[in-house]
XYZ file of C-alpha atoms in Angstrom:
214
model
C 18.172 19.316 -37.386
C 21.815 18.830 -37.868
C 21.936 19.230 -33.835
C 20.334 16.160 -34.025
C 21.451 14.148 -36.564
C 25.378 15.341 -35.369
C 24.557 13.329 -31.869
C 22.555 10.377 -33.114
C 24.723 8.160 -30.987
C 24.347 9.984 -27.556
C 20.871 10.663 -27.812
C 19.733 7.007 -28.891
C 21.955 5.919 -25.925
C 19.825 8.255 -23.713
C 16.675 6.622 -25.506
C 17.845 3.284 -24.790
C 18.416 4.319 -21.157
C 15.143 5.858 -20.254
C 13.584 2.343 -22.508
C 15.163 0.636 -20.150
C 14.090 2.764 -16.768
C 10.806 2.156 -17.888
C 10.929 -1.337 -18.222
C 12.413 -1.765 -14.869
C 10.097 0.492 -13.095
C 7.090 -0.846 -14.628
C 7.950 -4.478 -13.748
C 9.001 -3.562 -10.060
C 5.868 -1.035 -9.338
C 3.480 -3.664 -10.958
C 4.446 -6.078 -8.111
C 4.545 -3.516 -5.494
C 1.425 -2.711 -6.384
C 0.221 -5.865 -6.330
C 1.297 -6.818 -2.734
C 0.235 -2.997 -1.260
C -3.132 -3.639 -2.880
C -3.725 -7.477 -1.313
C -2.332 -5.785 1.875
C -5.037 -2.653 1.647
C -8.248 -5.360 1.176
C -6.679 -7.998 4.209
C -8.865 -8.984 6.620
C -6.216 -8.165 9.363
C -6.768 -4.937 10.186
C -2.571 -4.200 10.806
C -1.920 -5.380 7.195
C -4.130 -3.072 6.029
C -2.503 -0.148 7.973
C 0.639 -0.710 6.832
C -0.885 -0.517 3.137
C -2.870 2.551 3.704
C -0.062 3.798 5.236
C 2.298 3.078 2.256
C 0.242 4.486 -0.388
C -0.388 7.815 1.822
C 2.964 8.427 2.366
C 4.418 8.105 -1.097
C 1.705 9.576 -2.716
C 2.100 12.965 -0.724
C 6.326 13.246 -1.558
C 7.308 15.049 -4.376
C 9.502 11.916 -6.798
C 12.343 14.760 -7.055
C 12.391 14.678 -3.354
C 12.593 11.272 -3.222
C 15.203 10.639 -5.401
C 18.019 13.422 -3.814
C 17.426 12.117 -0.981
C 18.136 8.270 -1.661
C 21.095 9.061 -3.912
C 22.935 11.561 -2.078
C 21.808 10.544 1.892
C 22.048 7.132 1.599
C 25.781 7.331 1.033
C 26.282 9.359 4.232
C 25.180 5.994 6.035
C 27.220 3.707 4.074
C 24.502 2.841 1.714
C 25.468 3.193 -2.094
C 23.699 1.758 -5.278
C 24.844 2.445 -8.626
C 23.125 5.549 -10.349
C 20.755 3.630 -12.463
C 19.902 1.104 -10.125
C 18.861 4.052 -7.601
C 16.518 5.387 -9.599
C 14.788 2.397 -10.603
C 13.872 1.343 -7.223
C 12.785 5.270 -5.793
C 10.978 5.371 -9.185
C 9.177 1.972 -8.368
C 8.364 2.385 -5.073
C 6.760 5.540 -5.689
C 4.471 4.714 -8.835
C 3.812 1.365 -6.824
C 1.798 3.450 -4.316
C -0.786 4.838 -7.628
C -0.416 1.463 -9.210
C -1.542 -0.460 -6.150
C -4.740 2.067 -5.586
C -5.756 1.602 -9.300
C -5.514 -2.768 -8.620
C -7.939 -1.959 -5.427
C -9.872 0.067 -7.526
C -10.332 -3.012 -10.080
C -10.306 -5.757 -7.311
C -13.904 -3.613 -5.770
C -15.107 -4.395 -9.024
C -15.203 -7.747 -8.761
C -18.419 -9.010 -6.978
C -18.829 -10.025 -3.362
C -20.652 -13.165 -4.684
C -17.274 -14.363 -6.241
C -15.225 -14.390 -3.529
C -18.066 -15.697 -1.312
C -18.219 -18.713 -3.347
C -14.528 -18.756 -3.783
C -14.916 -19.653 -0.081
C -17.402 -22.049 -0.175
C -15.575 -24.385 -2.288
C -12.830 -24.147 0.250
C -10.334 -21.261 -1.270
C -8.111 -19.681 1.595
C -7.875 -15.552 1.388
C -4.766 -16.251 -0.789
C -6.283 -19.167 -3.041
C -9.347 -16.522 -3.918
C -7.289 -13.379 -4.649
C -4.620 -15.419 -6.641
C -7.325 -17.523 -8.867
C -10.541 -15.529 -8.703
C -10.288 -11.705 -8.073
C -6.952 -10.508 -8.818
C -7.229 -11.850 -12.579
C -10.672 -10.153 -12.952
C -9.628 -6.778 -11.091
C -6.381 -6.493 -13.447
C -8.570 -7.040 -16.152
C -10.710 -4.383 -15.213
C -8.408 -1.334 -15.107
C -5.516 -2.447 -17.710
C -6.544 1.409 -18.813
C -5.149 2.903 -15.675
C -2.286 0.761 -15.207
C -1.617 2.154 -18.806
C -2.342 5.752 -17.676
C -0.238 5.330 -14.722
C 2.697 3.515 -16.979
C 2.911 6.628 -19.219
C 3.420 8.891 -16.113
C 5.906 6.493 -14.734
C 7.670 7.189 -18.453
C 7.777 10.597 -17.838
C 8.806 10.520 -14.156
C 12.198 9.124 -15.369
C 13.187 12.004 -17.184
C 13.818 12.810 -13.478
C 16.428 10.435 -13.485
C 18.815 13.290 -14.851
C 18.575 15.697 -12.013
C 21.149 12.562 -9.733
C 22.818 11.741 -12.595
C 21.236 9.431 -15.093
C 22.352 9.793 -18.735
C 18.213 9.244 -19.838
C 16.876 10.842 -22.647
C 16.245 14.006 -21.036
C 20.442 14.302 -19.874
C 21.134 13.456 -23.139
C 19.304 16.074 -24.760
C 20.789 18.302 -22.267
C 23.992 17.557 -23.070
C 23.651 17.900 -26.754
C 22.345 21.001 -25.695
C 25.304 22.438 -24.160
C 27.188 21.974 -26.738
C 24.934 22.950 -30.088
C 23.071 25.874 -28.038
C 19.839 24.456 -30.071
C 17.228 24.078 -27.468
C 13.876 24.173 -30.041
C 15.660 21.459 -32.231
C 17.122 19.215 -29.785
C 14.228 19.513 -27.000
C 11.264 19.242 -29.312
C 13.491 15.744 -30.905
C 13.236 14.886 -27.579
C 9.834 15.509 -26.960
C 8.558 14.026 -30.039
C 10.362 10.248 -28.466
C 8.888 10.493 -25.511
C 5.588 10.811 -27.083
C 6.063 8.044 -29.601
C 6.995 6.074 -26.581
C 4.152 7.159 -24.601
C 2.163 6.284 -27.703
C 3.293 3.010 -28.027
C 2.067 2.083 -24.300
C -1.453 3.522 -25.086
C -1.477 1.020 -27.961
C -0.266 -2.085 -26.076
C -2.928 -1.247 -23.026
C -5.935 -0.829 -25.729
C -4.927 -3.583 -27.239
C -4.877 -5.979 -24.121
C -8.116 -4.148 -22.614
C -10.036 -4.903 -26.066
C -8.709 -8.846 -26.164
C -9.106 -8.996 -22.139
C -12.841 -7.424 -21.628
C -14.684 -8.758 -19.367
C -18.385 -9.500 -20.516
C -20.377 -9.087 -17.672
C-alpha cells in the first residue's frame, strides 16, 4: 500500500492519461464507425467494398502490430505525430472496424418497411439513414457499443508498449522502483475496472431511457 500511496501523483497522471485515450478513441471510432457502417449497407456496390474491406482488414491485425508500426515506420517516411496523438488515431481506427459492424448489426434491425416509406415521402439514401434508421439502429445496440467501449479501455493500456505514460506505464514505472508488483498492479487493476464499471453504467442507463418499444 505505501507503494501506492508514495506515487499518488504519477499514477493519477497515468489515470488521467488513459481517461483521456479513452475519450478520444471512443469519440473518433464512434464516427468511423458510423461512416464504415453507411458505407457497408450503400447501394453502390464499390462503397460497400471499400467498407467490407475496411472492417476485414483491421479486424484480422493484431492492435500491438498496429501501433509499432505507425509510431516507429511512419517516421522513416517523414511522417511523425506526437506519442499520444499516435495512439489515439491507430486505437480509433482499429475499434472503428468492431464499432461499425455492431451499427450494421443495429441498422438490420430496423425494418425494411421504414426505410421503404422513408422513400415514399421523398427521403434520399442520406435523408433516411440520417432521420429514420441510424437513430433506431444506435438505439438498438447501445449494449455493444458499450461492450466494445470497455475493450477499447483496455486496448489503451497498449499505449505503453510506444511510449505512452497511461495507467499501465505508470504502474510500471512505480514498479521499477518499489519492486511491488501485487500492490501496485492489482491498484491498477482495480481502476481500470472501476472505469470499465462506470461505462457499463452509463450504457444501461441510456439503453433503459432509449428502448425501443416495438
Amino acid at each position: 500500500m505505501d507503494a501506492l500511496t508514495a506515487h499518488l501523483s504519477e499514477l493519477g497522471h497515468g489515470l488521467v492519461t488513459t481517461v483521456e485515450l479513452t475519450v478520444v478513441t471512443t469519440i473518433g471510432a464512434m464516427l468511423l464507425g458510423i461512416v464504415v457502417a453507411t458505407l457497408r449497407i450503400a447501394p453502390v456496390p464499390l462503397l460497400r467494398a471499400i467498407g467490407t474491406a475496411y472492417v476485414e482488414v483491421f479486424q484480422n491485425l493484431p492492435l500491438l502490430a498496429l501501433l509499432v508500426l505507425f509510431v516507429f515506420a511512419l517516421p522513416t517516411i517523414g511522417i511523425t505525430f506526437p506519442l499520444f496523438t499516435s495512439a489515439a488515431i491507430v486505437i480509433a481506427v482499429y475499434e472503428g472496424a468492431y464499432l461499425a459492424e455492431a451499427i450494421r448489426a443495429g441498422i438490420n434491425t430496423v425494418g425494411v418497411g421504414q426505410a421503404e416509406a422513408a422513400r415514399a415521402i421523398g427521403l434520399t439514401f442520406g435523408q433516411s439513414l440520417r432521420h429514420v434508421i441510424l437513430p433506431q439502429g444506435l438505439r438498438a445496440v447501445i449494449q455493444p457499443i458499450g461492450n466494445i467501449c470497455i475493450a477499447l479501455l483496455m486496448n489503451t493500456s497498449l499505449a505503453a508498449a510506444v511510449g505512452v505514460v497511461e495507467l499501465t506505464q505508470a504502474a510500471n514505472n512505480v514498479n521499477l522502483v518499489e519492486a511491488q508488483p501485487i500492490a501496485v498492479f492489482t491498484g491498477a487493476g482495480l481502476a481500470y475496472m472501476l472505469l470499465a464499471l462506470i461505462i457499463g453504467q452509463v450504457t444501461g442507463l441510456l439503453e433503459r431511457r432509449l428502448a425501443i418499444v416495438r
